[in-house]
Structures are given as structure tokens and as C-alpha cells.
mmCIF file of C-alpha atoms in Angstrom:
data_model
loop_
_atom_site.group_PDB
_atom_site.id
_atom_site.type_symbol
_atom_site.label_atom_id
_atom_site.label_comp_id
_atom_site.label_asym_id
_atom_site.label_seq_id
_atom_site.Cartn_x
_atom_site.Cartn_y
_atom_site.Cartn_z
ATOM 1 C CA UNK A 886 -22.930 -6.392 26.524
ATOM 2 C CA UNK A 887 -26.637 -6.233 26.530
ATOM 3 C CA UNK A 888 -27.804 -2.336 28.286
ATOM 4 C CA UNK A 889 -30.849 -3.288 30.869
ATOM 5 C CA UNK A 890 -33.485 -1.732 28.389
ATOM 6 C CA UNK A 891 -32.395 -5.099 26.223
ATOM 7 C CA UNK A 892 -32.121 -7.118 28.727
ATOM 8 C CA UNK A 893 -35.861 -6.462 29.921
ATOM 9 C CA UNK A 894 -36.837 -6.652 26.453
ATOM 10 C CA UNK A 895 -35.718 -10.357 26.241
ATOM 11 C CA UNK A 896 -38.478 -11.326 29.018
ATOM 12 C CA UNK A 897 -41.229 -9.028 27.095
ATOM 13 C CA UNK A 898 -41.390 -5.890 28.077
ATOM 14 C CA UNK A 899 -41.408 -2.602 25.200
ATOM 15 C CA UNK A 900 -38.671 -0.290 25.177
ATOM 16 C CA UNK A 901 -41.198 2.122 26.617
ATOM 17 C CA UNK A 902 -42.543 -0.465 29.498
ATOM 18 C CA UNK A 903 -38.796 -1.072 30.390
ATOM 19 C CA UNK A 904 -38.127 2.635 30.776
ATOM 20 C CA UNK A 905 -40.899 2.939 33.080
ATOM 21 C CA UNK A 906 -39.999 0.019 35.270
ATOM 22 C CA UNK A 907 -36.820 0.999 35.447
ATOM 23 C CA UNK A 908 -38.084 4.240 36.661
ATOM 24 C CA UNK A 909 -40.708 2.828 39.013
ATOM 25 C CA UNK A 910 -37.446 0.930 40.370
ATOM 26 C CA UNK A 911 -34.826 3.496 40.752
ATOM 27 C CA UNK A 912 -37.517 6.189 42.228
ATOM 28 C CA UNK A 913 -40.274 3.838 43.977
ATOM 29 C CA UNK A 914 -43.613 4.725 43.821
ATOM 30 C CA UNK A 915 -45.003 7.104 41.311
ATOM 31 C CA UNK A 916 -48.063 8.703 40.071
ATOM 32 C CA UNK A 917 -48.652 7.975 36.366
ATOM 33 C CA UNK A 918 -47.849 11.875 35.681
ATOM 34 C CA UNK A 919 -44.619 11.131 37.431
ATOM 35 C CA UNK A 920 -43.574 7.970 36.049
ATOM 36 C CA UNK A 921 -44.144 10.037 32.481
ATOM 37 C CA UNK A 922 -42.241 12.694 33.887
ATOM 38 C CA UNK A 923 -38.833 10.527 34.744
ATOM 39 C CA UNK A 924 -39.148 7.928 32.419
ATOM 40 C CA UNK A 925 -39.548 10.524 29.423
ATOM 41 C CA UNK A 926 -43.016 8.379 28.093
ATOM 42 C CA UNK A 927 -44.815 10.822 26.667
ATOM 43 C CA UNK A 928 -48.231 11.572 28.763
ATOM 44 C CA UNK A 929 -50.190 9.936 25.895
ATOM 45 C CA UNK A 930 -49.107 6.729 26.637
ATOM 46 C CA UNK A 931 -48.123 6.188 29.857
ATOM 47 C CA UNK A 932 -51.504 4.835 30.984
ATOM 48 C CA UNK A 933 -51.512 2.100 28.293
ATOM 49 C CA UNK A 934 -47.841 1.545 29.385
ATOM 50 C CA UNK A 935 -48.804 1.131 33.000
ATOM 51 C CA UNK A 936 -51.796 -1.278 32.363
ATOM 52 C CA UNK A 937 -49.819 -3.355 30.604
ATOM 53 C CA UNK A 938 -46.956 -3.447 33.006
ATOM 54 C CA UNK A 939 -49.742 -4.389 35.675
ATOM 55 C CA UNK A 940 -50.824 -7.177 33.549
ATOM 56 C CA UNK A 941 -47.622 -8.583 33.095
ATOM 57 C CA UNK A 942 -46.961 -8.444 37.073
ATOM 58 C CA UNK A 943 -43.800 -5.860 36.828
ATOM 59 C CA UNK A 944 -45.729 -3.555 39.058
ATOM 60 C CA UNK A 945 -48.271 -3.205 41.034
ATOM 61 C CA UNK A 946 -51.013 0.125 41.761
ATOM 62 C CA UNK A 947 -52.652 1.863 44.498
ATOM 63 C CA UNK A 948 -55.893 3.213 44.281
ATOM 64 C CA UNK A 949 -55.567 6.633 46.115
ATOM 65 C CA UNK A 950 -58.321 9.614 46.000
ATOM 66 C CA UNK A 951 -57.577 11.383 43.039
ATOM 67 C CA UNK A 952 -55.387 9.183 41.292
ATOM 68 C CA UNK A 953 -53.365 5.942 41.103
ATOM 69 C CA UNK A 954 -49.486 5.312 42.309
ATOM 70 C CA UNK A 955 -47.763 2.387 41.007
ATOM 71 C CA UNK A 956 -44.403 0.792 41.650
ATOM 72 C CA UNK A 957 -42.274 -1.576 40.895
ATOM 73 C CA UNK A 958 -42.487 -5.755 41.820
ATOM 74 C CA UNK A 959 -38.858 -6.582 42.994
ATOM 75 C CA UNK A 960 -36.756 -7.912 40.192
ATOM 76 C CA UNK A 961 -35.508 -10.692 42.129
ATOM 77 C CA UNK A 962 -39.335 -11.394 42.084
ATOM 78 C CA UNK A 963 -39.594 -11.019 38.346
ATOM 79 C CA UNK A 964 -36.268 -13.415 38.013
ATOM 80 C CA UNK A 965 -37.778 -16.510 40.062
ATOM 81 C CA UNK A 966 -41.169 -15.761 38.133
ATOM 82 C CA UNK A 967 -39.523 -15.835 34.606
ATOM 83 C CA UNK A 968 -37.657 -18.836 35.764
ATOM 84 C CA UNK A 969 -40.712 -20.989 36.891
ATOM 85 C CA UNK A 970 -42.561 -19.880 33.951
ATOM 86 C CA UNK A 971 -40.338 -20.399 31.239
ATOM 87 C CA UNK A 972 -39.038 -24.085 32.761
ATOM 88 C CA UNK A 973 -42.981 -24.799 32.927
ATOM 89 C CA UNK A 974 -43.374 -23.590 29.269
ATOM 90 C CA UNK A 975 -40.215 -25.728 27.994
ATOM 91 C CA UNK A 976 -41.469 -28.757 29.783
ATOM 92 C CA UNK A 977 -44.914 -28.810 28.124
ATOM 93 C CA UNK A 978 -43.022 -28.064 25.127
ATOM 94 C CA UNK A 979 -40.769 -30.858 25.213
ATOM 95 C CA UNK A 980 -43.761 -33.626 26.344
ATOM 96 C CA UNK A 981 -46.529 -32.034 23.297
ATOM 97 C CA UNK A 982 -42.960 -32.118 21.114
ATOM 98 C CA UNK A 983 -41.416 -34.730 21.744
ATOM 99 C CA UNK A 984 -42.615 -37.299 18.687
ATOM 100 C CA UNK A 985 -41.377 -34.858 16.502
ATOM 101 C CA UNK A 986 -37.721 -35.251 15.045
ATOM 102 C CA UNK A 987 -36.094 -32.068 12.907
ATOM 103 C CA UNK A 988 -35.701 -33.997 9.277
ATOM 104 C CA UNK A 989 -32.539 -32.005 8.857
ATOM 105 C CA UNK A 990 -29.910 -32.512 5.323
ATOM 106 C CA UNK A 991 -26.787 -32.650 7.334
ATOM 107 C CA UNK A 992 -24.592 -32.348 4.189
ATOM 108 C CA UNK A 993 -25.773 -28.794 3.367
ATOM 109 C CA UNK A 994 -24.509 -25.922 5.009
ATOM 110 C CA UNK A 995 -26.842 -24.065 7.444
ATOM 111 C CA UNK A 996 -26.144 -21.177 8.766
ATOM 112 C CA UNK A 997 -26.469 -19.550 12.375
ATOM 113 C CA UNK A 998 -26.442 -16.449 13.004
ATOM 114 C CA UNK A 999 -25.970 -13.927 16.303
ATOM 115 C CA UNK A 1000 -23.270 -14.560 18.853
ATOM 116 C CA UNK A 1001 -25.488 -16.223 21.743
ATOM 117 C CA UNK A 1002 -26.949 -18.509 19.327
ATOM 118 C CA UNK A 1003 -23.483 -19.491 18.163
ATOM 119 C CA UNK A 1004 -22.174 -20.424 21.531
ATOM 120 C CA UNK A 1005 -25.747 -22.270 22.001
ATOM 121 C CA UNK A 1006 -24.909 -24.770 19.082
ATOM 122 C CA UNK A 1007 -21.586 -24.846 20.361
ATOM 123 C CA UNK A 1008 -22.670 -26.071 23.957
ATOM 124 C CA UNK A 1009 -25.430 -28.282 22.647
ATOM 125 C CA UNK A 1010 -22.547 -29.839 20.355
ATOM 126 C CA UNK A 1011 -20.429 -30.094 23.064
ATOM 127 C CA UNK A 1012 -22.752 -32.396 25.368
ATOM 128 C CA UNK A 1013 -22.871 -35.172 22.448
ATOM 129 C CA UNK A 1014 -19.196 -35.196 21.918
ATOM 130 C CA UNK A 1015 -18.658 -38.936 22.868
ATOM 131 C CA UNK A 1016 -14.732 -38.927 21.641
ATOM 132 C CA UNK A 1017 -12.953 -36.173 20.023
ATOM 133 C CA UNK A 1018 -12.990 -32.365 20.131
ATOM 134 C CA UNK A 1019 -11.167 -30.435 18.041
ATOM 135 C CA UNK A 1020 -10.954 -26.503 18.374
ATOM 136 C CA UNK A 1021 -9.813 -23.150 17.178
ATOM 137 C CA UNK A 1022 -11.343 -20.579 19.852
ATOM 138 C CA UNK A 1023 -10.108 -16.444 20.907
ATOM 139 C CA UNK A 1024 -9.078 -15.821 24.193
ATOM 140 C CA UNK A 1025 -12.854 -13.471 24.389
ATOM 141 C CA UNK A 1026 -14.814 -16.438 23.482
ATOM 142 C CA UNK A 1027 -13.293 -19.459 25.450
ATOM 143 C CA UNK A 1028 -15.182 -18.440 28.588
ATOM 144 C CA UNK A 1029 -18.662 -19.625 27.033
ATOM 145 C CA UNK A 1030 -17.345 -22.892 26.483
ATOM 146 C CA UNK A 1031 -14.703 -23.627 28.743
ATOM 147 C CA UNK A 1032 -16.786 -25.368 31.776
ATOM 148 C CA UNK A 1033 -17.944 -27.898 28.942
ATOM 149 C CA UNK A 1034 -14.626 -28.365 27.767
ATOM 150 C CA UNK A 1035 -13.473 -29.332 31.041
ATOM 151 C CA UNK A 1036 -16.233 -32.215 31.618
ATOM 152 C CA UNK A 1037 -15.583 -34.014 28.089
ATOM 153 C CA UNK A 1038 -11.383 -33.358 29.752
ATOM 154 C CA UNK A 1039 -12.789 -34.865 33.049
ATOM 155 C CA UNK A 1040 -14.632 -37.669 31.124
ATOM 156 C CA UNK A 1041 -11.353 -38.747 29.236
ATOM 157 C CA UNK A 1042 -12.609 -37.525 25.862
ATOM 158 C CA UNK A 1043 -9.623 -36.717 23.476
ATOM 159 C CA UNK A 1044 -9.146 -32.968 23.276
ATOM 160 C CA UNK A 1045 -7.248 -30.762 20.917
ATOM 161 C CA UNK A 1046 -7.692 -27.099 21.417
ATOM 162 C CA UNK A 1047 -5.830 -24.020 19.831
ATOM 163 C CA UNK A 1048 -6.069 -21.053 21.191
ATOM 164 C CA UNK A 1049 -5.781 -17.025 20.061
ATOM 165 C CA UNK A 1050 -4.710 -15.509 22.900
ATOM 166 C CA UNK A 1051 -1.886 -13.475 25.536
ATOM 167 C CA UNK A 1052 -1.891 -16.085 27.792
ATOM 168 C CA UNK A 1053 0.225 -19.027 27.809
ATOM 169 C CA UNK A 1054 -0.872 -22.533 27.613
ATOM 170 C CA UNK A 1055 -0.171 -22.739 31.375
ATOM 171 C CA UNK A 1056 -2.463 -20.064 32.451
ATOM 172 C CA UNK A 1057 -5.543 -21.670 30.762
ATOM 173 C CA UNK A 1058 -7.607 -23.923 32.709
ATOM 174 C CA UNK A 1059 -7.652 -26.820 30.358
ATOM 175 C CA UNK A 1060 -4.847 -29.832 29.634
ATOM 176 C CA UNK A 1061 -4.526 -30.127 26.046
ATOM 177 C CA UNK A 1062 -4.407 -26.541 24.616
ATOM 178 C CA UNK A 1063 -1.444 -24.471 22.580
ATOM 179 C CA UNK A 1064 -1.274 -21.215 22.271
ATOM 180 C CA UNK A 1065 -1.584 -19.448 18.659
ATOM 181 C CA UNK A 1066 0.996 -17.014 17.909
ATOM 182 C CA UNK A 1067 0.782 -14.170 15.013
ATOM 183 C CA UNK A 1068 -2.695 -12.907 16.292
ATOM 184 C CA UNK A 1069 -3.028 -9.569 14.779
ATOM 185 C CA UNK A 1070 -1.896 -11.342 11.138
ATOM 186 C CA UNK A 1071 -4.809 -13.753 12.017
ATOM 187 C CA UNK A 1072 -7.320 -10.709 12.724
ATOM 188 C CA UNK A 1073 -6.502 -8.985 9.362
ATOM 189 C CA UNK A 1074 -6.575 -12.006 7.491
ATOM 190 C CA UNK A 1075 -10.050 -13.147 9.000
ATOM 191 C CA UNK A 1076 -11.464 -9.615 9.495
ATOM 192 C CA UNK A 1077 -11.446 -10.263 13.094
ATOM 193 C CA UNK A 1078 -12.135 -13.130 15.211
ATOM 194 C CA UNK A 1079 -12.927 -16.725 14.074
ATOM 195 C CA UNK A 1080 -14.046 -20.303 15.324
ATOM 196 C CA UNK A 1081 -13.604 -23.779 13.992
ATOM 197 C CA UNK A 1082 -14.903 -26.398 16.299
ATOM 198 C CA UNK A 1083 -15.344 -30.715 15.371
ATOM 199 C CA UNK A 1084 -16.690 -32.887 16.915
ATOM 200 C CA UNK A 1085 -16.260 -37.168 16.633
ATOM 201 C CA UNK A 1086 -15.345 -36.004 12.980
ATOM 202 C CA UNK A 1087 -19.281 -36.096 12.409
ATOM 203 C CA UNK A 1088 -20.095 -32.580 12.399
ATOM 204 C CA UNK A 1089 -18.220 -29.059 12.253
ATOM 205 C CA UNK A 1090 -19.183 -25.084 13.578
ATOM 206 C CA UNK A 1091 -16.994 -22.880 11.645
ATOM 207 C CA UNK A 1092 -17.640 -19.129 10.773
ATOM 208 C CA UNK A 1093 -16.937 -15.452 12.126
ATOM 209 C CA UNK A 1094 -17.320 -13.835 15.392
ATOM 210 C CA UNK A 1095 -18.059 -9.875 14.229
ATOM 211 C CA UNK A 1096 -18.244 -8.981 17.748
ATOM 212 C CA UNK A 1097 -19.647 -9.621 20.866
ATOM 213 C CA UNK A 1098 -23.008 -9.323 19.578
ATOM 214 C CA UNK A 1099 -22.824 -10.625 15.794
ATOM 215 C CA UNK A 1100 -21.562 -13.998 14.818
ATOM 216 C CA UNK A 1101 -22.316 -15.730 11.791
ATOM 217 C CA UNK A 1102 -21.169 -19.630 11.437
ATOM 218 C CA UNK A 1103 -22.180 -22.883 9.261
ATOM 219 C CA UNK A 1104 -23.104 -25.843 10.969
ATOM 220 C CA UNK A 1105 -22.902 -28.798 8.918
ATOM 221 C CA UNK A 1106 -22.126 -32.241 8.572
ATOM 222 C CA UNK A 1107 -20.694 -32.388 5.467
ATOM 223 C CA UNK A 1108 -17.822 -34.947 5.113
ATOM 224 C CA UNK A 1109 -15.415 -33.331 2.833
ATOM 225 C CA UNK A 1110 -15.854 -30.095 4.988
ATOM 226 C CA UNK A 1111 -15.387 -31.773 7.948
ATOM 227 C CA UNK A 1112 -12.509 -33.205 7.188
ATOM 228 C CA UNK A 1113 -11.143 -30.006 5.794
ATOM 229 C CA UNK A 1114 -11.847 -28.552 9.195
ATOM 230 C CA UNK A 1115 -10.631 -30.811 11.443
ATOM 231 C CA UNK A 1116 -7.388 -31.132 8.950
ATOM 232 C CA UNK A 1117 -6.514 -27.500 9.570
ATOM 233 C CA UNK A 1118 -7.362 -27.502 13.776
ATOM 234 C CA UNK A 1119 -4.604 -30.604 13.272
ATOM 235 C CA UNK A 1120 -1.907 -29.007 11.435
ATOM 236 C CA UNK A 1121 -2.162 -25.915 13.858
ATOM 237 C CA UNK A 1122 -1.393 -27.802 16.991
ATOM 238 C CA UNK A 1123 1.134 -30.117 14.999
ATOM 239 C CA UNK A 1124 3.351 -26.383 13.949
ATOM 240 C CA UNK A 1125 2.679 -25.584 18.035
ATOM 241 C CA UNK A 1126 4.155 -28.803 19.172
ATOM 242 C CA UNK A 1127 6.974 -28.568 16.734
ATOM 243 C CA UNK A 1128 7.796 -25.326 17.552
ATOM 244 C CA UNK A 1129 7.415 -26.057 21.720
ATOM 245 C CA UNK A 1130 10.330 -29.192 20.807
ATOM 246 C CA UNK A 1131 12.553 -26.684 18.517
ATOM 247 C CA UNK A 1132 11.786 -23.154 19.633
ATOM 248 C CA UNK A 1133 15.160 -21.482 19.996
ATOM 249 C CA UNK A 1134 15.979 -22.493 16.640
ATOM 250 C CA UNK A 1135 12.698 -21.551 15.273
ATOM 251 C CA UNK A 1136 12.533 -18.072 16.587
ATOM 252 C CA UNK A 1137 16.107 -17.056 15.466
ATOM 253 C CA UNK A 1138 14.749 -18.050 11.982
ATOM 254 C CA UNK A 1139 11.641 -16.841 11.706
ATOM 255 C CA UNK A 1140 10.745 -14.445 14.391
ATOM 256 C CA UNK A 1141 9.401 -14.449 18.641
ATOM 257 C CA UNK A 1142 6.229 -15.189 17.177
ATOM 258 C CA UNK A 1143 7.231 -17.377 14.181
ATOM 259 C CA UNK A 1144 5.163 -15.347 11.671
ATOM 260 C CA UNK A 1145 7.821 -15.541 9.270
ATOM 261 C CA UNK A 1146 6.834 -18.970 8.460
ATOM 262 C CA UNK A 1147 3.821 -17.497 6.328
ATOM 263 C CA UNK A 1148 6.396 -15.430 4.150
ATOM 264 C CA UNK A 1149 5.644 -18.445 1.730
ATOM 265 C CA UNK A 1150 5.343 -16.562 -1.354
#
């Protein structure tokens, strides 16, 4: 999870201007000797600090006798400003950008990096799914997809989605889902967490989630990998819904969580 010092960096601020909000927040108002004082901004630069947080409308000043005082705009305030600003930005962006088209070789392999950009691709995938998804997601990432998962369900788009987690298939909002067994086998095998999703057998997301921070994926419309992809999402739920028909027999052979059925060597 992102600490508030990143999260105020994402909408501009310095790690020193966020310390000093933050301050100016917590304590109300301040002198600038003060604000240096609590937010540990050395006296050196708060001034610069506190011009530029006037300039970017996270606080506002007093002019007193001797000296200023200063304290912080709202942040509920600063949220519906960032909002309007950045939806005014994006739609100039899209009308001065919108004769331009990305000239993009879908048969290489391009890679995407970071967790939220990831699950961005993911969800912008997701919207132009017109009639197959197929998907190998962890219980810890499902949540930033599930609500799209659940339109294309509502819309009557085919849906086949395996899933790493404790939970059984009937605890997980969504119809047409199995449950994975053998997950720590598939954590040290994959050095941790994975995701594989296809869409209308056109294009395929399929890489490593490091944490909850760092991902790194391909994207990529390559046929054979697609195929490959989509091939191996398949044969998972296949071995799920064979073992769902059969599963007393299967577990007295190979185990609660069938994992004996990799002993293949």
C-alpha cells in the first residue's frame, strides 16, 4: 500500500512539500519556523517549500505583524480540485489527440511494468472483450478486476476463470470460476504470484506479480503465444472439472489437493 507521503506525491507535491502539508493538516495553522519545526524541513527551505505549496493551492497564508502563518486547504478540497482538473486535462487531451492512432507491432512482445499499470491494461482489455475471457488470477489480485468480470458475466460473454486461492468456487462472486489447488507448489515454481489473462483469442497479458507494488507482464498479440496461453488457462479448468466429477477417487490417489498428479517424472 502506498504511505500518504506517496500518495501526495502522485498529485505533485515533493517529499518535503508533503511533509509540510501533512503537518499544516494534523497541527493547523503554523508559523513557517513551526511548520520547520514539526515537519523536520530544515529552516533553509521551508520558505521555498511554503511558496510553492501556496502556488499549488495546498495552503493558504496570513499576513500577521511580524510574520506569516499558513495552513492547510482541506483535502477533500484538494480531491474535488485534482478531480476537475485532471478530467479537464484528459478531455483536451483526448479532442487535440484524437487523430492520432498508436502504430503498434502486435506480434512482438511488449512489456509492462508496475502493478497498477498491470491491472490498467488488464481493465482496458477487459472493456473490449466482445466474446471470450480466459483467466488465471490469485485470490490478492481478483479484487482489481472482478467488477469487470462480472459485466462481460452480466453481458453473456463466455467466461473461464481459474483461480489461486482458500476460498471455494462458491464463495467467489463470479459463475464460471474453479478453484486451483497446490498453491504453495505454484508459488515456488513461479517465484510467487502469476497472471495469464486472453481475450477473443486476439490478444494475451501474461507475466509476474512481485508484489503488491511490482509487476512485470507482456502484452502481446502474438498468435502462437496466444494460443499457448489460452491452451494452458483451458487445460487447468478441464483437470478442475475432472476432478469436481471424480474427486473421491482422485484424492485417495493422488492427494486432498491432487498435487501428486505433477509427480510426472
Amino acid at each position: 500500500m502506498v504511505d500518504k507521503i506517496g500518495l501526495l506525491n502522485k498529485v505533485g507535491l515533493t517529499d518535503a512539500e508533503a511533509k509540510v502539508y501533512l503537518t499544516l493538516l494534523k497541527n493547523g495553522g503554523a508559523t513557517g519556523y513551526e511548520a520547520s519545526k514539526f515537519s523536520a524541513v530544515p529552516r533553509s527551505k521551508i520558505y521555498n517549500v511554503l511558496e510553492s505549496l501556496v502556488m499549488k493551492g495546498f495552503i493558504l497564508y496570513s499576513e500577521q505583524e511580524n510574520t506569516n502563518r499558513y495552513a492547510a486547504v482541506p483535502v477533500e478540497e484538494i480531491a474535488e480540485r485534482v478531480k476537475h482538473e485532471t478530467d479537464v486535462t484528459l478531455t483536451e487531451l483526448e479532442g487535440q489527440l484524437k487523430d492520432y492512432r498508436a502504430q503498434t507491432d502486435m506480434d512482438e512482445f511488449w512489456h509492462i511494468r508496475e502493478y497498477e499499470n498491470v491491472f490498467a491494461k488488464c481493465r482496458s482489455i477487459l472493456k473490449r472483450t466482445e466474446s471470450e475471457l480466459l483467466l488465471q488470477i490469485w485470490e490478492e489480485d481478483l479484487p482489481g478486476l472482478l467488477p469487470q468480470i462480472q459485466e462481460l458475466e452480466e453481458k453473456g460473454i463466455r467466461t473461464g476463470i481459474v483461480y489461486f486461492g482458500e476460498k471455494g468456487e462458491d464463495e467467489i462472486a463470479l459463475r464460471h470460476v474453479c478453484r486451483h489447488g497446490m498453491l504453495e507448489e505454484k508459488r515456488k515454481e513461479m517465484g510467487g504470484r502469476f497472471l495469464t489473462l486472453v481475450s477473443d483469442n486476439q490478444e494475451v497479458v501474461f507475466g509476474q506479480i512481485i508484489s503488491d507494488a511490482v509487476s512485470e507482464v507482456i502484452w502481446t498479440k502474438s498468435k502462437p503465444m496466444v494460443a499457448m496461453a489460452a491452451e494452458c488457462v483451458r487445460h487447468d479448468i478441464y483437470f478442475y472439472k475432472s476432478a469436481g466429477m471424480f474427486q473421491e477417487q482422485m484424492q485417495e490417489e493422488l492427494g486432498e489437493d491432487f498435487h501428486k498428479v505433477r509427480e510426472i517424472f
